[in-house]
Amino acid sequence: MTLRTLTLALTSLLASQALAHEPLRVLYDQKCSTRDGVKLSSDVYLPTAPGRYPVILVRSPYNKVSDRVLDKARYFTSKGYAYVYQDVRGRGDSDGVFVPYRNEGRDGYDAIEWAAAQPWSNGKVGTLGGSYLGRAQWLAALQRPPHLITMVALVTPSDPFVEWPTGVPIPMHLSWLHYVSGRINQNIKGVNWSQLYHHLPLIDMDDASGRPIPTWDEEIRHSGLSAWWDPIRYQNRYEQVGVPVLHISGWYDDEQVGTPLNFANMRKRGGTAHARANQRLLMGPWPHRVNSTSKLAEVDFGKNAIIDLKDYQRRWFDLWLKGLDDGIGAEPPVRIFVMGDNRWRDENEWPLARAKPTKYYLHSRGRANSRFGNGLLSRRSPRKEPADSYRYDPADPVPFITDPEFSQIGSADDYRAVERRDDVLVYTSEPLKQRLEVTGPLTMVLYASSSAPDTDFTAKLLDVWPNGYAQRLSDGLVRARYRRGLDKEVFLKPGNIYRFEIDLWNTSQAFLPGHRIRVEIASSAFPKYDRNLNTNAPLGRSTQMRIAKQRVLHTGRYPSHMLLPVIPNAESRVSR
């Protein structure tokens, strides 16, 4: 260890120790009354000096007593903020019954206005939180609380079925519902989730887990998008949100799609000119637990992958809650981490205006099955080629590599083992001769047929290294009955050819020289998504399965292709 490294390490240690003992005042179990009389419990952390402070409000279903809460409280109070951490209705010390998301709009409004009126508050409130806590912020913002000034929303879930285009909750959602059942966080280690996810019918899976969960049953019964879901939607109502928002997520966040959508749509449709002009997007090479690691699976994104995220959030709050601008207000609105290059880059918009939509077509001689087949990915459009075919058996679904609990769905995993299966079609480009950057939304246009009245088609984009490592970048699924929208069911006519569009969300990947671009096509990604049983029975309530015979076409008339946003002259952009 060099002297400089040792000095930096000691400085960091002393700083963290000082922060750990930073004096603060705590007001425990402060009660906020909602409009219907329910008492919500908050712990309020304040600087020691008397006064009125801008408020950072966090509302969580995960219980407010933890070292992580105290760590953030010490940090933000040391920067001159009141830090308020509240248990949502029905969780922790708060009264009422917890029903996911159903009360967060009105309760959030009431909590913001309560915080603004307290004697330790200067009336300016910003909200903070990720995942459930992020969506709860959006639902509260729709109510237009007068004292809400800004939001910092991390890894925010989208509206129903944007992430789950299946019309029903994904199996892994049940492990989360299990975890938040009751008033305190539950131990979920006693359930064999990998085995449980195979249980049919889906609606009885909660009973089979040993814990009946009414929310699970209700969500299965209300398959597809309907008015029942409207109270927990927000992405159809950006016009009702009028505050600056800092949007944060990672390319490997399993709820990633919501964050770039929210940023782009708030810039277009935000409720005020002030809001539209003051949106900020930060996308790192991270999983759902953002900024927690620089390595996913066997992919190391380098030392710059981890940033001082608390300081970044503090600078944002300083700008909007204190009027202090250290330069953050003049920074470009988008900052992304380009994987492969493993560096940060500033941009002016999302999606990038200079991205060139480029078609990469599927080709084969009729045997693209597995990575040992003859599937090819090329910019050359197909002419007359034989279709590829495979059997999709719901009893033996294609696995999606994941932690079986809800903690993280997907990573930069190596899919070579999965690609040995004949029910996975694999199309791979020739090795690249020069760097190729793909940054932006990804779409698969697939021409296919099925012997079943309903089925699924999945698509996955991968970066194949010279040593063969098949790094998953992003993936998506279309459920055939919902190909025209999640609010209507239209079944297939067996054998007919249909055009399917599959949303693979977003990525930013520099494919380096010697690497290859790969696309996988299959009909399952289990347990990330529930298995389509290939029937027209109501979703989630049947045990009947049938094997589907699938065909994928790539001809002049049916040119199946992946649409990639290719970035020209990316080296000229500002990076740091």
Coordinates of C-alpha atoms in Angstrom, one line a residue:
M1 CA 0.0 0.0 0.0
T2 CA 1.4 3.4 -1.0
L3 CA 1.6 6.3 1.4
R4 CA -1.0 8.2 -0.6
T5 CA -3.4 5.2 -0.5
L6 CA -2.8 4.8 3.2
T7 CA -3.5 8.5 3.8
L8 CA -6.7 8.4 1.8
A9 CA -7.9 5.3 3.7
L10 CA -7.2 6.9 7.1
T11 CA -8.9 10.1 6.1
S12 CA -11.9 8.1 4.9
L13 CA -12.0 6.1 8.1
L14 CA -11.7 9.2 10.3
A15 CA -14.5 10.9 8.3
S16 CA -16.8 7.9 8.7
Q17 CA -16.1 7.7 12.4
A18 CA -16.8 11.4 12.8
L19 CA -20.1 11.0 10.9
A20 CA -21.0 8.0 13.0
H21 CA -20.8 10.2 16.1
E22 CA -22.2 13.4 14.6
P23 CA -24.6 14.9 17.1
L24 CA -28.3 15.0 16.2
R25 CA -31.6 15.2 17.9
V26 CA -34.2 12.4 17.5
L27 CA -37.9 12.7 18.0
Y28 CA -39.2 9.2 18.1
D29 CA -42.6 7.9 17.0
Q30 CA -44.0 11.3 16.0
K31 CA -47.6 10.9 14.9
C32 CA -49.0 12.2 11.7
S33 CA -52.8 12.0 11.3
T34 CA -54.2 11.2 7.9
R35 CA -57.5 12.6 6.6
D36 CA -59.3 9.4 7.6
G37 CA -57.9 9.4 11.1
V38 CA -55.1 6.8 10.8
K39 CA -52.0 7.6 12.8
L40 CA -48.7 7.2 10.9
S41 CA -45.5 7.0 12.9
S42 CA -42.3 8.9 12.0
D43 CA -38.8 9.2 13.5
V44 CA -37.6 12.7 13.1
Y45 CA -33.9 13.4 13.0
L46 CA -32.7 17.0 13.5
P47 CA -29.5 18.9 13.7
T48 CA -28.6 19.9 17.3
A49 CA -28.9 23.6 16.7
P50 CA -32.4 24.9 17.2
G51 CA -34.1 26.3 14.1
R52 CA -36.3 25.5 11.1
Y53 CA -34.9 23.2 8.4
P54 CA -35.8 22.0 5.0
V55 CA -37.2 18.4 5.3
I56 CA -36.2 15.2 3.5
L57 CA -39.1 12.8 3.9
V58 CA -38.8 9.1 3.4
R59 CA -41.9 6.9 3.5
S60 CA -41.2 3.1 3.7
P61 CA -42.9 -0.3 4.2
Y62 CA -39.6 -1.8 5.4
N63 CA -39.7 -0.5 9.0
K64 CA -37.9 2.6 10.2
V65 CA -35.5 1.0 12.7
S66 CA -32.2 0.1 11.0
D67 CA -28.6 1.1 10.9
R68 CA -29.0 2.2 7.3
V69 CA -31.7 4.7 8.3
L70 CA -29.5 6.1 11.1
D71 CA -26.5 6.4 8.8
K72 CA -28.5 8.5 6.3
A73 CA -30.1 10.5 9.1
R74 CA -26.6 11.4 10.4
Y75 CA -25.5 12.4 7.0
F76 CA -28.4 14.6 6.1
T77 CA -28.7 16.3 9.5
S78 CA -25.0 17.1 9.4
K79 CA -25.8 18.9 6.1
G80 CA -28.6 21.0 7.7
Y81 CA -31.7 19.0 7.0
A82 CA -34.5 17.5 9.0
Y83 CA -34.6 13.8 8.0
V84 CA -38.0 12.2 8.5
Y85 CA -38.5 8.5 8.2
Q86 CA -42.0 7.3 8.2
D87 CA -43.6 3.8 8.4
V88 CA -46.4 3.6 5.8
R89 CA -49.9 2.7 6.8
G90 CA -50.1 -0.8 8.3
R91 CA -46.4 -1.3 8.7
G92 CA -44.1 -0.9 11.7
D93 CA -45.5 1.6 14.2
S94 CA -48.1 3.0 11.9
D95 CA -51.8 2.2 12.3
G96 CA -54.1 0.9 9.7
V97 CA -53.9 -2.0 7.2
F98 CA -51.1 -2.3 4.6
V99 CA -52.4 -2.8 1.1
P100 CA -49.5 -2.2 -1.4
Y101 CA -49.6 1.2 -3.0
R102 CA -53.4 1.7 -2.5
N103 CA -53.1 4.4 0.2
E104 CA -49.7 6.0 -0.7
G105 CA -51.2 8.9 -2.7
R106 CA -53.4 10.4 -0.1
D107 CA -51.2 9.4 2.8
G108 CA -48.1 10.8 1.1
Y109 CA -49.9 14.1 0.6
D110 CA -50.9 14.2 4.3
A111 CA -47.4 13.3 5.4
I112 CA -45.8 16.0 3.3
E113 CA -48.2 18.7 4.5
W114 CA -47.7 17.5 8.1
A115 CA -43.9 17.7 7.8
A116 CA -44.1 21.2 6.3
A117 CA -46.2 22.5 9.3
Q118 CA -44.0 21.2 12.1
P119 CA -42.0 23.7 14.3
W120 CA -38.7 22.3 13.1
S121 CA -39.6 22.7 9.4
N122 CA -39.1 25.7 7.2
G123 CA -42.0 24.5 5.0
K124 CA -39.9 23.1 2.1
V125 CA -40.2 19.3 1.7
G126 CA -38.3 17.0 -0.6
T127 CA -39.0 13.3 -0.8
L128 CA -36.4 10.4 -1.2
G129 CA -36.5 6.7 -1.7
G130 CA -36.1 3.8 -4.0
S131 CA -38.2 0.9 -5.4
Y132 CA -41.6 0.9 -3.4
L133 CA -40.5 4.2 -1.9
G134 CA -40.0 5.6 -5.4
R135 CA -43.4 4.8 -6.7
A136 CA -45.0 6.0 -3.4
Q137 CA -43.4 9.4 -4.1
W138 CA -45.0 9.5 -7.6
L139 CA -48.4 8.6 -6.2
A140 CA -48.1 11.4 -3.6
A141 CA -46.9 13.9 -6.2
L142 CA -50.1 13.3 -8.3
Q143 CA -52.0 14.8 -5.4
R144 CA -50.1 18.0 -5.8
P145 CA -49.2 18.7 -2.2
P146 CA -48.4 22.5 -2.0
H147 CA -45.2 22.1 0.0
L148 CA -43.6 19.4 -2.1
I149 CA -40.6 21.0 -3.8
T150 CA -38.6 18.1 -5.3
M151 CA -38.2 14.3 -5.4
V152 CA -35.3 11.9 -5.6
A153 CA -36.8 8.7 -7.0
L154 CA -34.5 5.6 -7.4
V155 CA -35.3 2.3 -9.2
T156 CA -38.9 3.2 -9.4
P157 CA -41.4 0.6 -10.4
S158 CA -43.6 1.4 -13.4
D159 CA -47.4 1.2 -13.8
P160 CA -48.9 -2.3 -13.6
F161 CA -47.7 -4.7 -16.4
V162 CA -45.1 -2.3 -17.9
E163 CA -42.4 -4.5 -16.3
W164 CA -44.7 -7.6 -16.2
P165 CA -46.2 -7.7 -19.8
T166 CA -47.9 -10.9 -18.8
G167 CA -51.2 -9.6 -17.5
V168 CA -50.5 -11.1 -14.1
P169 CA -47.9 -10.6 -11.4
I170 CA -44.6 -12.4 -11.8
P171 CA -44.1 -15.4 -9.5
M172 CA -41.2 -13.6 -7.7
H173 CA -43.6 -10.9 -6.6
L174 CA -45.1 -13.4 -4.2
S175 CA -41.8 -13.5 -2.2
W176 CA -42.0 -9.7 -1.8
L177 CA -45.6 -9.9 -0.6
H178 CA -44.6 -12.6 1.8
Y179 CA -41.8 -10.4 3.1
V180 CA -44.0 -7.4 3.8
S181 CA -46.9 -9.4 5.3
G182 CA -47.9 -8.2 8.8
R183 CA -46.4 -5.2 10.5
I184 CA -42.7 -6.2 10.5
N185 CA -40.4 -7.7 7.8
Q186 CA -40.9 -11.5 7.6
N187 CA -38.3 -14.2 7.3
I188 CA -38.7 -15.7 3.9
K189 CA -35.9 -18.2 4.1
G190 CA -38.2 -21.0 5.2
V191 CA -39.9 -21.3 1.8
N192 CA -38.3 -23.2 -1.0
W193 CA -39.1 -20.6 -3.6
S194 CA -37.5 -22.3 -6.5
Q195 CA -39.8 -25.2 -6.0
L196 CA -42.9 -23.1 -5.1
Y197 CA -42.7 -21.1 -8.4
H198 CA -43.7 -24.2 -10.3
H199 CA -47.0 -24.5 -8.4
L200 CA -50.2 -24.3 -10.3
P201 CA -52.7 -22.7 -10.4
L202 CA -50.9 -19.5 -9.9
I203 CA -53.7 -18.1 -7.7
D204 CA -53.1 -20.7 -5.1
M205 CA -49.3 -20.2 -4.9
D206 CA -49.7 -18.1 -1.8
D207 CA -51.6 -20.8 0.1
A208 CA -48.9 -23.3 -0.9
S209 CA -46.3 -21.0 0.6
G210 CA -47.9 -21.4 4.0
R211 CA -49.1 -17.7 4.0
P212 CA -52.4 -16.8 2.3
I213 CA -52.1 -13.3 0.9
P214 CA -55.3 -11.6 -0.2
T215 CA -53.4 -9.0 -2.3
W216 CA -51.9 -11.9 -4.4
D217 CA -55.3 -13.4 -5.0
E218 CA -56.9 -10.0 -6.0
E219 CA -54.1 -9.2 -8.4
I220 CA -54.4 -12.6 -10.1
R221 CA -58.2 -12.2 -10.4
H222 CA -57.7 -8.8 -12.1
S223 CA -55.5 -10.0 -14.9
G224 CA -54.9 -7.5 -17.7
L225 CA -55.2 -3.8 -17.4
S226 CA -58.5 -2.5 -16.2
A227 CA -60.0 0.3 -14.0
W228 CA -59.2 -1.8 -10.9
W229 CA -55.5 -0.8 -11.4
D230 CA -56.1 2.9 -12.0
P231 CA -55.6 4.1 -8.3
I232 CA -52.0 2.8 -8.4
R233 CA -51.0 4.1 -11.8
Y234 CA -49.0 7.3 -12.4
Q235 CA -47.4 7.1 -15.8
N236 CA -50.6 8.1 -17.5
R237 CA -50.7 11.3 -15.4
Y238 CA -47.4 13.1 -15.7
E239 CA -49.3 16.3 -16.3
Q240 CA -50.3 16.3 -12.6
V241 CA -46.7 16.4 -11.4
G242 CA -45.0 19.8 -11.3
V243 CA -41.7 19.4 -9.4
P244 CA -38.1 18.8 -10.4
V245 CA -37.1 15.1 -10.1
L246 CA -33.8 13.4 -9.9
H247 CA -34.3 9.9 -11.5
I248 CA -31.7 7.2 -10.6
S249 CA -31.4 3.6 -11.7
G250 CA -29.0 1.0 -13.2
W251 CA -28.9 -0.9 -16.5
Y252 CA -29.3 -4.1 -14.5
D253 CA -32.1 -2.9 -12.3
D254 CA -35.0 -5.4 -12.7
E255 CA -37.3 -2.4 -12.6
Q256 CA -35.1 -0.2 -14.8
V257 CA -37.7 0.6 -17.5
G258 CA -39.6 3.0 -15.4
T259 CA -36.8 5.4 -14.6
P260 CA -35.9 6.5 -18.2
L261 CA -39.6 6.5 -19.1
N262 CA -40.3 8.9 -16.2
F263 CA -37.4 11.2 -17.1
A264 CA -38.3 11.4 -20.8
N265 CA -42.0 11.9 -20.2
M266 CA -41.6 14.5 -17.5
R267 CA -39.5 16.5 -19.8
K268 CA -42.3 16.4 -22.4
R269 CA -45.4 16.3 -20.3
G270 CA -44.6 17.5 -16.8
G271 CA -47.3 19.7 -15.2
T272 CA -45.3 23.0 -15.3
A273 CA -42.6 24.5 -17.4
H274 CA -40.5 24.6 -14.3
A275 CA -40.8 20.8 -13.9
R276 CA -40.2 20.1 -17.6
A277 CA -37.0 22.1 -17.5
N278 CA -35.6 20.5 -14.4
Q279 CA -35.4 16.8 -14.7
R280 CA -32.2 14.9 -14.2
L281 CA -31.4 11.2 -15.1
L282 CA -28.5 9.1 -13.7
M283 CA -28.0 5.6 -15.0
G284 CA -25.2 3.4 -13.6
P285 CA -24.0 -0.2 -14.2
W286 CA -26.0 -1.3 -11.2
P287 CA -28.6 -3.8 -10.1
H288 CA -31.8 -2.9 -8.2
R289 CA -29.6 -2.0 -5.2
V290 CA -28.0 0.9 -7.0
N291 CA -24.4 1.9 -6.3
S292 CA -23.8 -1.2 -4.2
T293 CA -21.2 -3.1 -6.3
S294 CA -18.9 -2.6 -9.3
K295 CA -19.1 -6.3 -10.2
L296 CA -22.0 -8.3 -11.5
A297 CA -21.5 -12.0 -12.1
E298 CA -18.1 -12.1 -13.7
V299 CA -18.2 -8.6 -15.2
D300 CA -16.2 -6.0 -13.4
F301 CA -17.1 -2.4 -14.4
G302 CA -14.1 -0.9 -12.7
K303 CA -13.5 1.4 -9.7
N304 CA -15.4 4.4 -11.3
A305 CA -18.6 2.4 -11.2
I306 CA -19.3 3.4 -7.6
I307 CA -19.9 7.1 -6.9
D308 CA -20.7 9.2 -3.8
L309 CA -24.4 8.9 -4.3
K310 CA -25.4 10.5 -1.0
D311 CA -23.4 13.6 -1.9
Y312 CA -25.0 13.7 -5.4
Q313 CA -28.4 13.6 -3.7
R314 CA -27.4 16.2 -1.2
R315 CA -26.3 18.6 -4.0
W316 CA -29.7 18.1 -5.6
F317 CA -31.6 18.9 -2.4
D318 CA -29.3 21.9 -1.7
L319 CA -30.3 23.3 -5.1
W320 CA -34.0 23.0 -4.6
L321 CA -34.6 23.1 -0.9
K322 CA -31.8 25.7 0.1
G323 CA -31.2 27.6 -3.2
L324 CA -27.5 26.7 -3.1
D325 CA -26.1 25.8 -6.5
D326 CA -22.5 24.5 -6.5
G327 CA -22.8 24.0 -10.3
I328 CA -25.2 21.1 -10.3
G329 CA -27.9 23.3 -11.9
A330 CA -25.7 23.9 -15.0
E331 CA -24.7 20.2 -15.5
P332 CA -26.1 18.3 -18.4
P333 CA -29.5 16.6 -17.6
V334 CA -28.4 13.1 -18.3
R335 CA -25.4 11.1 -17.0
I336 CA -24.9 7.5 -18.1
F337 CA -22.3 4.8 -17.5
V338 CA -21.3 3.2 -20.8
M339 CA -20.5 -0.4 -20.1
G340 CA -17.7 -2.0 -22.1
D341 CA -15.9 1.3 -22.1
N342 CA -16.6 1.4 -18.3
R343 CA -16.8 5.2 -18.1
W344 CA -19.4 7.9 -17.3
R345 CA -20.6 10.3 -19.9
D346 CA -22.9 13.3 -19.9
E347 CA -25.7 13.7 -22.4
N348 CA -28.3 16.3 -23.2
E349 CA -31.4 14.1 -23.6
W350 CA -32.8 10.6 -23.4
P351 CA -33.1 8.8 -25.7
L352 CA -30.0 10.2 -27.4
A353 CA -30.9 12.3 -30.4
R354 CA -27.9 11.1 -32.4
A355 CA -28.7 7.4 -31.9
K356 CA -29.2 5.7 -35.3
P357 CA -31.9 3.0 -35.3
T358 CA -30.1 0.0 -36.9
K359 CA -31.7 -3.3 -37.9
Y360 CA -29.8 -6.5 -37.2
Y361 CA -31.6 -9.3 -38.9
L362 CA -32.0 -12.9 -38.0
H363 CA -30.7 -15.5 -40.4
S364 CA -30.3 -19.3 -40.4
R365 CA -30.5 -22.4 -42.6
G366 CA -33.4 -23.6 -40.5
R367 CA -31.5 -24.8 -37.5
A368 CA -30.8 -21.9 -35.1
N369 CA -31.6 -24.1 -32.2
S370 CA -29.0 -23.6 -29.4
R371 CA -25.6 -21.9 -29.7
F372 CA -24.4 -24.9 -31.7
G373 CA -26.9 -24.2 -34.5
N374 CA -26.5 -22.1 -37.6
G375 CA -28.2 -18.9 -36.5
L376 CA -26.6 -15.7 -37.7
L377 CA -27.2 -12.0 -36.8
S378 CA -26.4 -9.5 -39.6
R379 CA -27.2 -6.1 -41.0
R380 CA -27.9 -7.8 -44.3
S381 CA -31.7 -8.2 -44.9
P382 CA -32.9 -11.8 -45.4
R383 CA -34.4 -13.0 -48.6
K384 CA -35.7 -16.6 -48.8
E385 CA -34.6 -18.6 -45.8
P386 CA -36.2 -21.6 -44.0
A387 CA -38.0 -20.8 -40.7
D388 CA -36.6 -21.9 -37.4
S389 CA -38.8 -24.0 -35.2
Y390 CA -38.9 -25.3 -31.6
R391 CA -41.2 -26.9 -29.1
Y392 CA -42.1 -24.9 -26.0
D393 CA -43.1 -27.1 -23.1
P394 CA -44.4 -25.2 -20.1
A395 CA -43.5 -28.1 -17.9
D396 CA -39.8 -27.5 -18.8
P397 CA -39.4 -23.8 -19.2
V398 CA -36.2 -22.0 -20.2
P399 CA -34.5 -20.8 -17.0
F400 CA -33.8 -17.2 -16.3
I401 CA -30.6 -16.9 -14.1
T402 CA -31.6 -15.2 -10.9
D403 CA -31.8 -15.2 -7.1
P404 CA -35.1 -17.1 -6.4
E405 CA -36.1 -14.4 -3.9
F406 CA -37.1 -10.9 -4.8
S407 CA -33.8 -9.3 -3.9
Q408 CA -32.4 -9.2 -7.4
I409 CA -33.8 -10.4 -10.7
G410 CA -31.1 -10.6 -13.4
S411 CA -27.5 -9.7 -13.7
A412 CA -24.6 -9.7 -16.2
D413 CA -24.9 -13.4 -16.2
D414 CA -23.2 -15.9 -18.6
Y415 CA -25.9 -17.6 -20.6
R416 CA -23.8 -20.2 -22.4
A417 CA -25.3 -23.1 -20.4
V418 CA -28.9 -22.0 -21.1
E419 CA -28.0 -21.7 -24.8
R420 CA -27.4 -25.4 -25.0
R421 CA -31.1 -26.0 -25.1
D422 CA -32.9 -26.7 -28.4
D423 CA -35.9 -24.5 -27.4
V424 CA -33.6 -21.4 -27.4
L425 CA -32.9 -20.0 -30.8
V426 CA -29.4 -18.3 -31.0
Y427 CA -28.3 -15.7 -33.6
T428 CA -24.8 -14.4 -33.4
S429 CA -22.9 -11.8 -35.4
E430 CA -19.4 -12.2 -36.8
P431 CA -16.7 -10.8 -34.5
L432 CA -16.7 -7.0 -34.6
K433 CA -13.7 -5.3 -36.2
Q434 CA -14.2 -2.0 -34.4
R435 CA -16.0 -0.7 -31.4
L436 CA -19.8 -0.5 -31.7
E437 CA -21.8 1.4 -29.1
V438 CA -25.5 0.6 -28.5
T439 CA -27.2 3.1 -26.1
G440 CA -30.9 3.6 -25.8
P441 CA -34.2 1.6 -26.0
L442 CA -34.1 -1.8 -27.6
T443 CA -36.9 -3.4 -29.7
M444 CA -37.2 -6.9 -31.2
V445 CA -39.5 -7.2 -34.2
L446 CA -40.4 -10.9 -34.5
Y447 CA -42.5 -12.6 -37.2
A448 CA -43.7 -15.9 -35.7
S449 CA -46.5 -18.4 -35.5
S450 CA -47.6 -20.9 -32.9
S451 CA -49.8 -24.0 -32.7
A452 CA -51.3 -22.5 -29.5
P453 CA -54.1 -19.9 -29.1
D454 CA -51.8 -18.1 -26.6
T455 CA -48.1 -18.3 -26.0
D456 CA -45.1 -16.1 -25.1
F457 CA -42.1 -15.0 -27.1
T458 CA -38.9 -13.7 -25.4
A459 CA -35.9 -11.9 -26.7
K460 CA -32.5 -11.3 -25.1
L461 CA -29.5 -9.2 -26.2
L462 CA -26.1 -10.4 -25.2
D463 CA -22.4 -9.4 -25.7
V464 CA -20.3 -12.5 -26.5
W465 CA -16.7 -12.0 -25.4
P466 CA -13.8 -13.5 -27.3
N467 CA -13.5 -16.2 -24.6
G468 CA -17.2 -17.2 -25.2
Y469 CA -18.7 -15.5 -22.1
A470 CA -22.3 -14.6 -23.1
Q471 CA -23.1 -11.6 -21.1
R472 CA -26.8 -10.8 -20.8
L473 CA -27.5 -7.1 -21.4
S474 CA -31.3 -6.9 -21.5
D475 CA -34.4 -8.9 -22.4
G476 CA -38.1 -8.7 -22.8
L477 CA -41.3 -10.7 -23.4
V478 CA -44.6 -10.4 -25.3
R479 CA -47.6 -12.4 -24.3
A480 CA -49.5 -13.1 -27.5
R481 CA -53.0 -12.5 -26.1
Y482 CA -51.9 -9.0 -25.1
R483 CA -49.9 -8.1 -28.3
R484 CA -52.4 -5.3 -29.0
G485 CA -52.4 -3.9 -25.5
L486 CA -52.7 -5.1 -21.9
D487 CA -56.3 -3.9 -21.8
K488 CA -57.6 -6.4 -24.4
E489 CA -57.2 -10.1 -25.1
V490 CA -56.9 -11.2 -28.7
F491 CA -56.0 -14.9 -29.2
L492 CA -54.0 -16.4 -32.0
K493 CA -55.2 -18.5 -34.8
P494 CA -52.9 -21.5 -34.7
G495 CA -50.4 -21.5 -37.6
N496 CA -51.0 -17.9 -38.7
I497 CA -48.0 -15.6 -38.9
Y498 CA -48.0 -12.5 -36.6
R499 CA -45.8 -9.5 -36.1
F500 CA -44.7 -9.2 -32.5
E501 CA -42.8 -6.3 -30.9
I502 CA -40.8 -7.1 -27.8
D503 CA -39.6 -4.3 -25.6
L504 CA -36.2 -5.1 -24.2
W505 CA -36.0 -1.8 -22.2
N506 CA -32.6 0.0 -22.4
T507 CA -28.9 -0.5 -22.3
S508 CA -25.6 1.4 -22.9
Q509 CA -23.0 -1.1 -24.1
A510 CA -19.8 -0.6 -26.1
F511 CA -19.3 -3.9 -28.0
L512 CA -15.5 -4.0 -28.3
P513 CA -13.4 -5.3 -31.2
G514 CA -13.4 -9.1 -31.2
H515 CA -16.8 -9.3 -29.4
R516 CA -20.0 -10.5 -31.0
I517 CA -23.6 -9.4 -30.8
R518 CA -26.1 -12.2 -29.9
V519 CA -29.8 -12.4 -29.8
E520 CA -31.8 -15.2 -28.2
I521 CA -35.4 -16.1 -29.0
A522 CA -37.4 -18.4 -26.8
S523 CA -40.9 -18.7 -25.2
S524 CA -40.1 -18.6 -21.5
A525 CA -37.8 -16.9 -19.0
F526 CA -38.7 -18.6 -15.7
P527 CA -39.2 -17.6 -12.9
K528 CA -38.7 -14.0 -14.0
Y529 CA -42.1 -14.4 -15.8
D530 CA -44.8 -16.9 -15.2
R531 CA -45.1 -19.8 -17.6
N532 CA -47.6 -19.3 -20.4
L533 CA -49.6 -22.6 -20.4
N534 CA -50.4 -22.2 -24.1
T535 CA -54.2 -22.2 -23.6
N536 CA -56.9 -19.6 -23.7
A537 CA -57.9 -20.2 -20.1
P538 CA -58.1 -17.3 -17.7
L539 CA -54.6 -16.5 -16.6
G540 CA -53.5 -17.8 -13.2
R541 CA -56.4 -20.0 -12.6
S542 CA -55.7 -23.1 -14.7
T543 CA -53.4 -26.2 -14.4
Q544 CA -53.9 -27.4 -17.9
M545 CA -50.7 -27.2 -20.1
R546 CA -50.1 -27.9 -23.7
I547 CA -46.9 -28.0 -25.8
A548 CA -46.7 -25.3 -28.5
K549 CA -44.9 -25.7 -31.7
Q550 CA -43.3 -22.3 -32.5
R551 CA -41.9 -21.0 -35.8
V552 CA -39.7 -17.9 -36.3
L553 CA -39.5 -16.5 -39.8
H554 CA -36.8 -14.4 -41.4
T555 CA -37.5 -13.7 -45.1
G556 CA -37.9 -10.7 -47.3
R557 CA -41.6 -10.6 -46.4
Y558 CA -41.1 -11.5 -42.7
P559 CA -37.7 -9.8 -41.8
S560 CA -37.4 -10.6 -38.1
H561 CA -34.8 -8.2 -36.6
M562 CA -33.4 -6.5 -33.5
L563 CA -33.6 -2.7 -33.6
L564 CA -30.4 -1.3 -32.0
P565 CA -29.8 2.4 -31.2
V566 CA -26.2 2.7 -32.6
I567 CA -24.2 5.7 -31.5
P568 CA -21.9 7.3 -34.1
N569 CA -18.8 9.2 -33.1
A570 CA -19.4 8.6 -29.5
E571 CA -15.8 9.4 -28.6
S572 CA -16.4 13.1 -29.2
R573 CA -18.8 13.3 -26.3
V574 CA -17.9 14.8 -22.9
S575 CA -16.8 12.0 -20.5
R576 CA -15.4 11.9 -17.1

